[in-house]
Short mmCIF file of C-alpha atoms and ligand atoms in Angstrom, two decimals:
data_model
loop_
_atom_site.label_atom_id
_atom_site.label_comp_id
_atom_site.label_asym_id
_atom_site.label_seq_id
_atom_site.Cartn_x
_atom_site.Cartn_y
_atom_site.Cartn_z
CA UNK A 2 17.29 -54.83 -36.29
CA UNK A 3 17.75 -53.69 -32.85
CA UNK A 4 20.74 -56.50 -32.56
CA UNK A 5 22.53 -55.07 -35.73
CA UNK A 6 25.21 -53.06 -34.27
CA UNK A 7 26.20 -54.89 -31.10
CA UNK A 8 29.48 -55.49 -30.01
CA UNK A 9 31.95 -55.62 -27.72
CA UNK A 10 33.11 -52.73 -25.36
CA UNK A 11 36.60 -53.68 -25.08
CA UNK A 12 38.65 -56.42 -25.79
CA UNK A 13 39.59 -57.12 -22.57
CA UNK A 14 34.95 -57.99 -22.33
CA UNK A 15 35.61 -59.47 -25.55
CA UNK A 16 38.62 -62.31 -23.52
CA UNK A 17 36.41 -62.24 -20.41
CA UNK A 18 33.76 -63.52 -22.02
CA UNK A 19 34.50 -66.24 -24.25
CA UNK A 20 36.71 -67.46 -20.80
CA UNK A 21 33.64 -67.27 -19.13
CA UNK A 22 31.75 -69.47 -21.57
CA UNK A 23 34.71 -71.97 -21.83
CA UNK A 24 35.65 -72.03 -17.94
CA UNK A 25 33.02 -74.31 -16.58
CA UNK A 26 31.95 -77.37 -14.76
CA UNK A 27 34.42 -79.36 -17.72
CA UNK A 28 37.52 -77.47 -16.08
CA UNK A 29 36.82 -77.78 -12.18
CA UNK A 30 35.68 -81.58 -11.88
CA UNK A 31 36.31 -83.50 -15.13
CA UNK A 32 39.86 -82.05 -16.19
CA UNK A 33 42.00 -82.62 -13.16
CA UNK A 34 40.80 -86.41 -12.70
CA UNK A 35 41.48 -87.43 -16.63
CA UNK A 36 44.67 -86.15 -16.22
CA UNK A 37 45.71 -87.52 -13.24
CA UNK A 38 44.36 -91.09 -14.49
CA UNK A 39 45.67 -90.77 -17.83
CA UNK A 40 49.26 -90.08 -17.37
CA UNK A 41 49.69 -86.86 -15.69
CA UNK A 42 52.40 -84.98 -17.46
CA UNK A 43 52.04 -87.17 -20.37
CA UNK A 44 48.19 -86.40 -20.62
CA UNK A 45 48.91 -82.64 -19.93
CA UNK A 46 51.23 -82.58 -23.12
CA UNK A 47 49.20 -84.52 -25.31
CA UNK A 48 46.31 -82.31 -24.82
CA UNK A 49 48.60 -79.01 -24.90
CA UNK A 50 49.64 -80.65 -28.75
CA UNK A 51 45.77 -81.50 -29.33
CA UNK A 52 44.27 -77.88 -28.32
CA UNK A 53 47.53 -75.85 -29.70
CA UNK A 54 47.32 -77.96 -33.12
CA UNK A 55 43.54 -79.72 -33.43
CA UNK A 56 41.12 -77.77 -31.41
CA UNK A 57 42.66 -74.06 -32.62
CA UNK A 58 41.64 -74.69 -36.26
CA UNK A 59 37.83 -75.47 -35.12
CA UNK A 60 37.97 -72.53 -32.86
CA UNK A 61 39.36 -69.89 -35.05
CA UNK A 62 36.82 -71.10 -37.86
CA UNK A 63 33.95 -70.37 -35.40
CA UNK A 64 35.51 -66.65 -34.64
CA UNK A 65 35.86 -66.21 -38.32
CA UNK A 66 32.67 -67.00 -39.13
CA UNK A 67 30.99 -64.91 -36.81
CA UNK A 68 33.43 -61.94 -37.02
CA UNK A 69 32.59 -62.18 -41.08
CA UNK A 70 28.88 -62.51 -40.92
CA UNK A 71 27.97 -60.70 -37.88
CA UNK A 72 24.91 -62.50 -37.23
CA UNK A 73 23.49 -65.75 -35.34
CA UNK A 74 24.79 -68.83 -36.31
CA UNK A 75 22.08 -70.47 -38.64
CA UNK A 76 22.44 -67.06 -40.27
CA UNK A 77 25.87 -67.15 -41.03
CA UNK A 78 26.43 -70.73 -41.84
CA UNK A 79 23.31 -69.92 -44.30
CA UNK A 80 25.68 -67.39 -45.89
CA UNK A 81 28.46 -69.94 -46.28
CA UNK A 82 26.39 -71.79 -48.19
CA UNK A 83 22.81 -72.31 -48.59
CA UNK A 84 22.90 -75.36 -48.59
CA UNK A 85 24.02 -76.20 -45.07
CA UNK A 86 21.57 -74.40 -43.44
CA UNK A 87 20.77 -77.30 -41.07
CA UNK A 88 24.18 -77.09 -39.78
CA UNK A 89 23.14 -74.21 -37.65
CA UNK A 90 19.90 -75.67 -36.60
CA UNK A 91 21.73 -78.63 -35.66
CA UNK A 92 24.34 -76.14 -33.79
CA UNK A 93 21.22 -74.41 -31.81
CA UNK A 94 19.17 -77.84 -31.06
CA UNK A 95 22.35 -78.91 -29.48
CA UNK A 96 23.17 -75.48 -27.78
CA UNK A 97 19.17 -75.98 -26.36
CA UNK A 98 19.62 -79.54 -24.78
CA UNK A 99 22.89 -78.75 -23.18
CA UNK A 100 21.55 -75.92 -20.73
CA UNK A 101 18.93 -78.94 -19.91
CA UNK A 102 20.94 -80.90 -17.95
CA UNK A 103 23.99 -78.40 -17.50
CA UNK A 104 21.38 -76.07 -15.25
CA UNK A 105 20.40 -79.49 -13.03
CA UNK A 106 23.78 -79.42 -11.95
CA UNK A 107 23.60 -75.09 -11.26
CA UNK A 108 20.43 -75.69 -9.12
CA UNK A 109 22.62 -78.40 -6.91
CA UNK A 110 25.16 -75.97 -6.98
CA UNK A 111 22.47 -73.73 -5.61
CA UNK A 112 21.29 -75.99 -2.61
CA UNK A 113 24.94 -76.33 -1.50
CA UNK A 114 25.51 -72.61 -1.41
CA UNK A 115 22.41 -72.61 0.85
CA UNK A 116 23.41 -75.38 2.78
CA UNK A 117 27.08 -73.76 3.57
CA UNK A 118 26.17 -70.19 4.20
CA UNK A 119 23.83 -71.32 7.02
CA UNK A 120 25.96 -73.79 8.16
CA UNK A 121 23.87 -76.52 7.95
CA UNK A 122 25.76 -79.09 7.17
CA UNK A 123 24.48 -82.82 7.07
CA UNK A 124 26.60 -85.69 8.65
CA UNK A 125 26.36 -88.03 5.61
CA UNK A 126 26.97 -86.36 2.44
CA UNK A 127 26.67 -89.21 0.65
CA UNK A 128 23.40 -90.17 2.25
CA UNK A 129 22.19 -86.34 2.13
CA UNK A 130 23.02 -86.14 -1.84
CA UNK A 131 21.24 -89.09 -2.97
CA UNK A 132 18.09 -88.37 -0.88
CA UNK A 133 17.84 -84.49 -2.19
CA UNK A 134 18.77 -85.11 -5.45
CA UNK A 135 15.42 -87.91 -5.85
CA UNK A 136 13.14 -85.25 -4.49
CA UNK A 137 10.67 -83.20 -6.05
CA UNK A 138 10.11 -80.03 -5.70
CA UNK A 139 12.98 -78.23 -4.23
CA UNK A 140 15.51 -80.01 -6.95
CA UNK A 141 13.07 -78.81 -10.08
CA UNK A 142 12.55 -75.31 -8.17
CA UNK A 143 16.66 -74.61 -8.06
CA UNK A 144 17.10 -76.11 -11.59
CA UNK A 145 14.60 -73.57 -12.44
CA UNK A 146 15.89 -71.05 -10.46
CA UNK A 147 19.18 -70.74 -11.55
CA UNK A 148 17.83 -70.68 -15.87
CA UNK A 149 16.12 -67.56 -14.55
CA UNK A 150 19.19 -66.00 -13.25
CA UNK A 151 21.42 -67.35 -16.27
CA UNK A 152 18.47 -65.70 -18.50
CA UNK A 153 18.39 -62.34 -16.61
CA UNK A 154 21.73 -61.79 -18.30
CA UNK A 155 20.91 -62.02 -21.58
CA UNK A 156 17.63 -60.22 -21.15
CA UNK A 157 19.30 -57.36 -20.38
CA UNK A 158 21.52 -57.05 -23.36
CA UNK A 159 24.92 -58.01 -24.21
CA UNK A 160 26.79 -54.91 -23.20
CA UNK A 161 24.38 -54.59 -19.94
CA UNK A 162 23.88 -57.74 -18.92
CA UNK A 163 26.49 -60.31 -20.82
CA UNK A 164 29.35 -58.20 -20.36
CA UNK A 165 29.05 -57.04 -17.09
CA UNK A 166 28.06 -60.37 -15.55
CA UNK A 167 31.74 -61.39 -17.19
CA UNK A 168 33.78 -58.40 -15.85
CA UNK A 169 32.48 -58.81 -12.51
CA UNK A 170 32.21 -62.87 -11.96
CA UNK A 171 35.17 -63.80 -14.09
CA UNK A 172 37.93 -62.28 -11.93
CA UNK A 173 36.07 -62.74 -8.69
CA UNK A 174 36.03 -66.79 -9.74
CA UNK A 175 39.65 -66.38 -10.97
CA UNK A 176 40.72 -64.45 -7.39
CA UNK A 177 38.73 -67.19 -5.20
CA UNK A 178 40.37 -70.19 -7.33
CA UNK A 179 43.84 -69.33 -6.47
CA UNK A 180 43.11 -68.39 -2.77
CA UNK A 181 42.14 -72.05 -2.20
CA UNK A 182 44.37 -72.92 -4.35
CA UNK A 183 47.26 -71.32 -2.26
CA UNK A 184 45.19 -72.87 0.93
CA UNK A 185 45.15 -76.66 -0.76
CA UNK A 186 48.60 -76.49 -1.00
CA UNK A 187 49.55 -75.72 2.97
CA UNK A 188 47.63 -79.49 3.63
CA UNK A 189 49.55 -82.46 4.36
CA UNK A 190 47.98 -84.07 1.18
CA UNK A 191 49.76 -81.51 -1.06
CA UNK A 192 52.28 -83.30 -2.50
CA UNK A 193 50.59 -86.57 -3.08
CA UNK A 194 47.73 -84.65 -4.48
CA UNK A 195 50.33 -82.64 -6.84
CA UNK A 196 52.22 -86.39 -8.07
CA UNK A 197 48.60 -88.00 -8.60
CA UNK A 198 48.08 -85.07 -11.10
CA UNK A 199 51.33 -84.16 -12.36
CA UNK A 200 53.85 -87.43 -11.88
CA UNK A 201 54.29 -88.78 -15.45
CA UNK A 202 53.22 -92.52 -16.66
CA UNK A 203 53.87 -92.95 -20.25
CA UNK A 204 52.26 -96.44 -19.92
CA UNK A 205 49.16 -94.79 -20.54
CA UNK A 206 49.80 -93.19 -23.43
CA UNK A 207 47.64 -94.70 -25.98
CA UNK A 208 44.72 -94.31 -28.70
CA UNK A 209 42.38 -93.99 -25.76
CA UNK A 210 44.18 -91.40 -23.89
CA UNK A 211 44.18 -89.07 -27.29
CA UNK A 212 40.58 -89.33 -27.80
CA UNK A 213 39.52 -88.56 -24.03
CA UNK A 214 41.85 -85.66 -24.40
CA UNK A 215 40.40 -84.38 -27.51
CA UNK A 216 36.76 -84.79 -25.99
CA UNK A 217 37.48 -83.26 -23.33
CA UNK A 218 39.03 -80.24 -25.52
CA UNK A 219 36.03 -79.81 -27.67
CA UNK A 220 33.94 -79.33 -24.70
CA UNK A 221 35.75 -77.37 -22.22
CA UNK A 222 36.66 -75.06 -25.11
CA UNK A 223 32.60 -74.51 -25.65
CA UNK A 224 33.29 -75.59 -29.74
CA UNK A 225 30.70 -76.88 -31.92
CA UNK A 226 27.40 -75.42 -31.09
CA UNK A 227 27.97 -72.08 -32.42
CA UNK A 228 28.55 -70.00 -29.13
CA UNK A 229 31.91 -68.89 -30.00
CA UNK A 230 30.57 -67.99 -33.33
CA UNK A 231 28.12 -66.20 -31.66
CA UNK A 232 30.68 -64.20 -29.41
CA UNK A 233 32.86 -63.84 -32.21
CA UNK A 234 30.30 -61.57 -33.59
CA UNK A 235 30.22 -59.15 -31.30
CA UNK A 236 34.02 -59.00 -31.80
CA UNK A 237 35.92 -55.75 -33.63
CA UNK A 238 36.89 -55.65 -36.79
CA UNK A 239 40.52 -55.69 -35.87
CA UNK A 240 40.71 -58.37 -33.46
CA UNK A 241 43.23 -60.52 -34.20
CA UNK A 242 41.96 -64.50 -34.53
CA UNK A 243 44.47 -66.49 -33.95
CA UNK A 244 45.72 -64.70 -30.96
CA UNK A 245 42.16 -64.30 -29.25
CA UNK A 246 41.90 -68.12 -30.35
CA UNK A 247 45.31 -69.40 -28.09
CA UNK A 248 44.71 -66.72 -25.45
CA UNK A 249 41.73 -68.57 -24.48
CA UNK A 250 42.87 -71.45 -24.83
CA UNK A 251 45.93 -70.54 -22.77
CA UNK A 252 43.52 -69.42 -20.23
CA UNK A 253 41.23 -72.15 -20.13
CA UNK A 254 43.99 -74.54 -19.40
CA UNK A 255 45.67 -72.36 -16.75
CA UNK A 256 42.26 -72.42 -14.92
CA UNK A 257 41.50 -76.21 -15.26
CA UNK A 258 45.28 -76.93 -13.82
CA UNK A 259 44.47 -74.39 -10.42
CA UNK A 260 41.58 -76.00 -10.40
CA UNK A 261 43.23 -79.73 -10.06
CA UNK A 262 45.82 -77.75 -7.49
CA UNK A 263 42.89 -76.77 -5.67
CA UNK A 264 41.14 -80.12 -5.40
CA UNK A 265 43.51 -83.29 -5.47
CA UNK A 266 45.99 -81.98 -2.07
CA UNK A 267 42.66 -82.17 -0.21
CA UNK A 268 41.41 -85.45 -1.61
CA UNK A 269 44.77 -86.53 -0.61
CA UNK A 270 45.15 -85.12 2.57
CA UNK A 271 41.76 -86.72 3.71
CA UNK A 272 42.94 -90.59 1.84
CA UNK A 273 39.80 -90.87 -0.66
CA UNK A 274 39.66 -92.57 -3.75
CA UNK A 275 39.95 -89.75 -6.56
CA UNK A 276 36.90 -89.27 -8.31
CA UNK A 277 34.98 -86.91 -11.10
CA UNK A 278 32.13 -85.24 -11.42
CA UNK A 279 28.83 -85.00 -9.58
CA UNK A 280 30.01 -87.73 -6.38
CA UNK A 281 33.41 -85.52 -6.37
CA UNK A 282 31.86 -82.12 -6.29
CA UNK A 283 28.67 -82.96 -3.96
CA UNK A 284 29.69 -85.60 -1.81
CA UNK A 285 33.51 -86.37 -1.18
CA UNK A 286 34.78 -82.49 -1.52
CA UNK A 287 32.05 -81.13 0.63
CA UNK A 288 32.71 -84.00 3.09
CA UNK A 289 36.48 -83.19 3.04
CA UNK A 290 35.39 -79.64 3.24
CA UNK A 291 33.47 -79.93 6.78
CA UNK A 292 36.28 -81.44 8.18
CA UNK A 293 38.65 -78.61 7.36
CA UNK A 294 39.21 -75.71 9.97
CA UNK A 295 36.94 -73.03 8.77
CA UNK A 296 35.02 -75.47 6.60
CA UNK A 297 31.51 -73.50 6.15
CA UNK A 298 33.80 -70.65 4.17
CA UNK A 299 35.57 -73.04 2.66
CA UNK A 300 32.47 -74.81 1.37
CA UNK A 301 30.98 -71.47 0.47
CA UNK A 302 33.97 -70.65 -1.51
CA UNK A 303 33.95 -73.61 -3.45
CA UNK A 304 30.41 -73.84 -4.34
CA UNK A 305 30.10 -70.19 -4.62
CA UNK A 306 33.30 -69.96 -7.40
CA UNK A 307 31.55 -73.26 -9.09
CA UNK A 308 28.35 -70.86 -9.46
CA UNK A 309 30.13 -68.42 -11.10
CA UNK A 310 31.71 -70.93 -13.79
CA UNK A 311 28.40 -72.28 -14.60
CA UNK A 312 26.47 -69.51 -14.50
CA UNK A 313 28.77 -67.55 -17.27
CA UNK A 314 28.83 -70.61 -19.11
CA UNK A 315 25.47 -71.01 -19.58
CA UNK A 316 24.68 -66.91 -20.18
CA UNK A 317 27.41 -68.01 -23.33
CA UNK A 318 24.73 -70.75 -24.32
CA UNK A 319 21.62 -68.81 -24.03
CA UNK A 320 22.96 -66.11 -25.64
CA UNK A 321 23.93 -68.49 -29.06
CA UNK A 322 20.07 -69.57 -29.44
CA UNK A 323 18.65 -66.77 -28.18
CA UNK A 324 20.27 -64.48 -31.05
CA UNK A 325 19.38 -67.06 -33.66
CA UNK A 326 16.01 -66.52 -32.39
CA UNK A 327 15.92 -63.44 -32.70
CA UNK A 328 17.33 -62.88 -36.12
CA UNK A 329 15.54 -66.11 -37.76
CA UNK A 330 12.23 -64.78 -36.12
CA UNK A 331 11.99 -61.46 -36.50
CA UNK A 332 10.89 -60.83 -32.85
CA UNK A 333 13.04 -58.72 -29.58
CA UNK A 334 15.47 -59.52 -27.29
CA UNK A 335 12.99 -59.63 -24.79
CA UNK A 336 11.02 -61.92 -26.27
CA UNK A 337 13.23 -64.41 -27.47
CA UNK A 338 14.77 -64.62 -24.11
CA UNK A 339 11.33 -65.35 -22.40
CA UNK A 340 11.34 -68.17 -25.34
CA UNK A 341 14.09 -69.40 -25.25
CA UNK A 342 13.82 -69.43 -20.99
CA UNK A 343 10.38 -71.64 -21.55
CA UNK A 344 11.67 -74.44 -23.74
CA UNK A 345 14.87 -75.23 -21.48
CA UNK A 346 12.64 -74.84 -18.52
CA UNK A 347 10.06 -77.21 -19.78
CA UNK A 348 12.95 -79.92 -21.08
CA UNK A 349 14.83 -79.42 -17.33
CA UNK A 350 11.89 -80.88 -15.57
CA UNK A 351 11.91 -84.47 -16.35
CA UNK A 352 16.03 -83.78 -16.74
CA UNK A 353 15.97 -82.91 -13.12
CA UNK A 354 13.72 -85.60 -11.81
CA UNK A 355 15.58 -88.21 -13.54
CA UNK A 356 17.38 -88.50 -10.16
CA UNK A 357 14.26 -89.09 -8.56
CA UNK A 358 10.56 -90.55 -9.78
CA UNK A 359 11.65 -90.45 -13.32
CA UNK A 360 14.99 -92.65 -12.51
CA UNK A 361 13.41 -95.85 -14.14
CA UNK A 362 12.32 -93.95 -17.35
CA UNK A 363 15.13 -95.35 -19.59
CA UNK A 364 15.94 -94.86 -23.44
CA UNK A 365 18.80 -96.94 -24.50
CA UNK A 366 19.52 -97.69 -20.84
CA UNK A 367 20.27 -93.92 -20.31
CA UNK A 368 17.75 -91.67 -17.71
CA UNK A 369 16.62 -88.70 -19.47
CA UNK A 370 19.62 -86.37 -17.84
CA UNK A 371 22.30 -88.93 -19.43
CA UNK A 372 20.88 -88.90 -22.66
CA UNK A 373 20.69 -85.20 -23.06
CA UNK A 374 24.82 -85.16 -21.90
CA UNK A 375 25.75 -88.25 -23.85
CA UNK A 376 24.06 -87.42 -27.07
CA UNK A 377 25.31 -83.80 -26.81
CA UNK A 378 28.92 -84.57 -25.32
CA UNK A 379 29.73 -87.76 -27.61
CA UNK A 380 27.70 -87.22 -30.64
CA UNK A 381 26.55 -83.72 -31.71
CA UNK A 382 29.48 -82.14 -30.24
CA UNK A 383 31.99 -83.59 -32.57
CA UNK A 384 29.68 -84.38 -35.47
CA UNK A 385 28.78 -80.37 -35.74
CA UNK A 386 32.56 -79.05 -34.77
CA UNK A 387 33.32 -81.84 -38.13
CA UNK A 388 30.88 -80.31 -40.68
CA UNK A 389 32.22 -76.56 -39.18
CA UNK A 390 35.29 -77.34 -40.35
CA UNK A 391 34.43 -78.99 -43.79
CA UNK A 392 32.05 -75.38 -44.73
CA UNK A 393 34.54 -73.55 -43.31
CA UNK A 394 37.59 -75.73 -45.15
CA UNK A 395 36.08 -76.19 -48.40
CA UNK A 396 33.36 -73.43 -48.73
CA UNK A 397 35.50 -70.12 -47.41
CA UNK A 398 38.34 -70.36 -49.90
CA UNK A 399 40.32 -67.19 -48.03
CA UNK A 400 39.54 -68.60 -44.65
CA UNK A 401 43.21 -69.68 -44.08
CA UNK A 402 44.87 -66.71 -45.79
CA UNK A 403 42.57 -63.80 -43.90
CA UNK A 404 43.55 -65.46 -40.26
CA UNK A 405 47.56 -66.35 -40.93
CA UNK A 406 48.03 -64.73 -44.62
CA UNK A 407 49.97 -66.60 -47.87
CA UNK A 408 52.78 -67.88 -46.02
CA UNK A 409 54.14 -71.32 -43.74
CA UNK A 410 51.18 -70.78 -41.05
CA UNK A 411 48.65 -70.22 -43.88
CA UNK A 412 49.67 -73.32 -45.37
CA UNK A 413 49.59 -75.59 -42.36
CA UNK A 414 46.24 -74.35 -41.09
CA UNK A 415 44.74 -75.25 -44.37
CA UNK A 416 45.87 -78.54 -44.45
CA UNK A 417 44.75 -79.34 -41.03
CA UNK A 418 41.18 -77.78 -41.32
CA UNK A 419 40.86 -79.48 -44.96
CA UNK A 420 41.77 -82.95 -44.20
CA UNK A 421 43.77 -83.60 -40.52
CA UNK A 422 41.30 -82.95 -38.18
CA UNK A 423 37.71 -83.26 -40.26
CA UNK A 424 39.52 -87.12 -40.11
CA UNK A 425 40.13 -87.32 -36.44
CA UNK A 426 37.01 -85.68 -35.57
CA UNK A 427 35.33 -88.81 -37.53
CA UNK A 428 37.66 -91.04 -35.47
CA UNK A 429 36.61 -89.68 -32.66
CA UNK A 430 32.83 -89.54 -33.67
CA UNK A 431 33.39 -93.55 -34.37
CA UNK A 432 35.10 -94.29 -31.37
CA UNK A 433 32.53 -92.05 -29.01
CA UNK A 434 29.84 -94.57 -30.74
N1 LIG B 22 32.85 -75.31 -21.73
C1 LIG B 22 31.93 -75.63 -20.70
C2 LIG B 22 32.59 -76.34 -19.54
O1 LIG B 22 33.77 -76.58 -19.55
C3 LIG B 22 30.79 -76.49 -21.15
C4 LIG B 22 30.24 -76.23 -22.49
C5 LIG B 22 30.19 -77.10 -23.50
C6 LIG B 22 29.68 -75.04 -22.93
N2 LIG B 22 29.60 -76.50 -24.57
C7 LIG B 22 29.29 -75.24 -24.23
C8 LIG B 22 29.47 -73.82 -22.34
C9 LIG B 22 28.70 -74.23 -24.97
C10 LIG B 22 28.90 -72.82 -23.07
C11 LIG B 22 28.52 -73.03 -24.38
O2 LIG B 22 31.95 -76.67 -18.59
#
């Protein structure tokens, strides 16, 4: 095939890349609240001990797997045995719904970019979110907007389009994080912002606090759905596993940290209640934002750096089902993009208008947009990163000693992938139930 001898161009694209499919929305507005409700320094080192010791062994299995094989993921977990074959289906039908309601929040993302570069800034954003976010056409039109960017990537190839998209937005995003980073911490709310995050409460440390760190783990490190595997693939034979495995990781968690340094000084400078997710991002930050001197740039900034992290995020997921399309079909690049581009479109429709008409359209008291992140999030994310580990653990019987060799390391990471964290990963699955 066409596909067959793809890979990377350096390792530096190689880094770049998987950073740009683990930096995303996870890292700017989830990761900096958690940790400053959950203990601050004691969540930070909790989750250090989880992602050093728990979330490497899933990680490194994934990059083994696809630097072995060399293909999609269905593929290669077909050639670690036959009979798990559904593994990778399950891998890609979770890699599919993701985008669905991951790319709602990318054409939001999309508005506000809009909305700052011609300064047109409403009084209420609180008002203003809620009332675009219920309408029709221009929500659906951005969601759908932004999948055809993300797909352009992809389209175009892995070294033309994947890769370069990575050089180019990955260090831009990296260079605008720290500048208002470096501006967040000149406000008055910069050291209140930096103890909310950082000051240590060991109250909190409990059974809880370990499970929202290791969820949170699994997804900001983009494990479990077979995009790493896919990325590993395109890796060279003499890339080294485990240290590709904790540079990311080491990266990912440097970015989410900037991130919080970025956000909480100007939550605090401006006395608001912290908060996560879509009401931080689209309604208290901006607000904050147009009260700032030079708040359009800043605004633009923001919004424009959150672009980037999504955007190379979901080029990472596209890419993982669009290869398995390709290989398990027999059909081009091309095509399988185009494919590929048509199902998530079709799915993001009543995703998107779950804010609006569709809002009362409930299954198990979820709308359609918090099913497709709950089920994903709680539930396939952790179930398929569990049976990864088992094939990997007890069908590759040189897994442990081709990453770390016959010695101390070797031994460790065997025990962990083999029975230590296939047994939290079902506590967690229980729990997340
Ligand atoms: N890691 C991404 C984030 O932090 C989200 C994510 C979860 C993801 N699973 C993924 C991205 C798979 C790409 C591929 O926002």
């Amino acid at each position: 095939m066409e596909e067959e001898k793809v890979q990377w161009t350096s390792h530096l694209s190689f880094i770049l890349a998987t950073v740009g499919s683990a930096v995303g929305l996870g890292n700017i507005w989830r990761f900096p609240y958690i940790m400053g409700k959950n203990g601050g320094a004691v969540f930070l080192l909790t989750y250090l001990f989880i992602i050093a010791f728990i979330c490497i062994i899933p990680l490194c299995c994934e990059l083994f797997i696809g630097k072995k094989y060399k293909t999609d993921t269905i593929q290669a977990i077909k050639s670690v045995n036959s009979k798990f074959t559904w593994v990778g289906w399950l891998c890609i039908i979770t890699v599919i719904l993701i985008p669905c309601f991951y790319f709602v929040v990318g054409g939001w993302i999309l508005n506000y970019i809009w909305i700052f570069l011609t300064n047109n800034l409403p009084a209420n954003f609180s008002g203003y979110f809620n009332s675009y976010s219920s309408q029709i056409f221009m929500p659906v039109f951005l969601t759908i907007l932004f999948l055809i960017m993300t797909a352009a990537f992809p389209f175009r190839g892995v070294n033309k389009g994947i890769e370069k998209a990575n050089n180019i937005m990955m260090p831009l995003f990296t260079l605008m994080l720290i500048g208002l980073a470096i501006y967040a911490l000149f406000q008055p709310g910069a050291k209140d912002g930096l103890m909310f995050m950082f000051k240590p409460d060991f109250t909190q440390f409990n059974k809880t606090m370990i499970l929202t760190a290791l969820g949170q783990a699994l997804f900001t490190l983009s494990i479990g759905m077979g995009t790493i595997l896919t990325y590993g693939s395109y890796m060279k034979d003499k890339t080294n596993i485990i240290k590709s495995g904790y540079t990311l990781i080491f990266c990912d968690t440097l970015i989410a940290l900037i991130a919080g340094i970025m956000i909480f000084p100007i939550v605090f400078t401006f006395n608001v209640e912290p908060s996560a997710g879509a009401a931080l991002a689209f309604i208290s930050l901006p607000e904050m934002f147009s009260k700032l001197p030079f708040s359009s740039i800043y605004g633009l900034i923001f919004f424009t750096l959150l672009f980037f992290a999504s955007i190379t995020s979901g080029i990472s997921m596209m890419e993982t089902g669009i290869l398995s399309i390709i290989k398990n079909f027999n059909i081009t690049r091309k095509r399988a993009t185009i494919i590929l581009t048509v199902i998530i479109g079709l799915i993001s429709i009543p995703s998107t208008l779950s804010f609006g008409i569709l809002k009362d359209f409930t299954l198990f008291n979820k709308t359609i947009f918090d099913l497709l992140d709950y089920s994903t999030s709680n539930i396939l994310l952790p179930f398929n990163t569990l049976l990864i580990c088992l094939l990997s653990g007890w069908c590759i019987k040189s897994l442990w000693k081709e990453i770390l060799g016959e010695n101390i390391f070797g031994y460790i990471f065997n025990i962990l992938l083999k029975f230590v964290v296939p047994i939290i990963l079902i506590l967690v699955l229980v729990t997340g139930l």
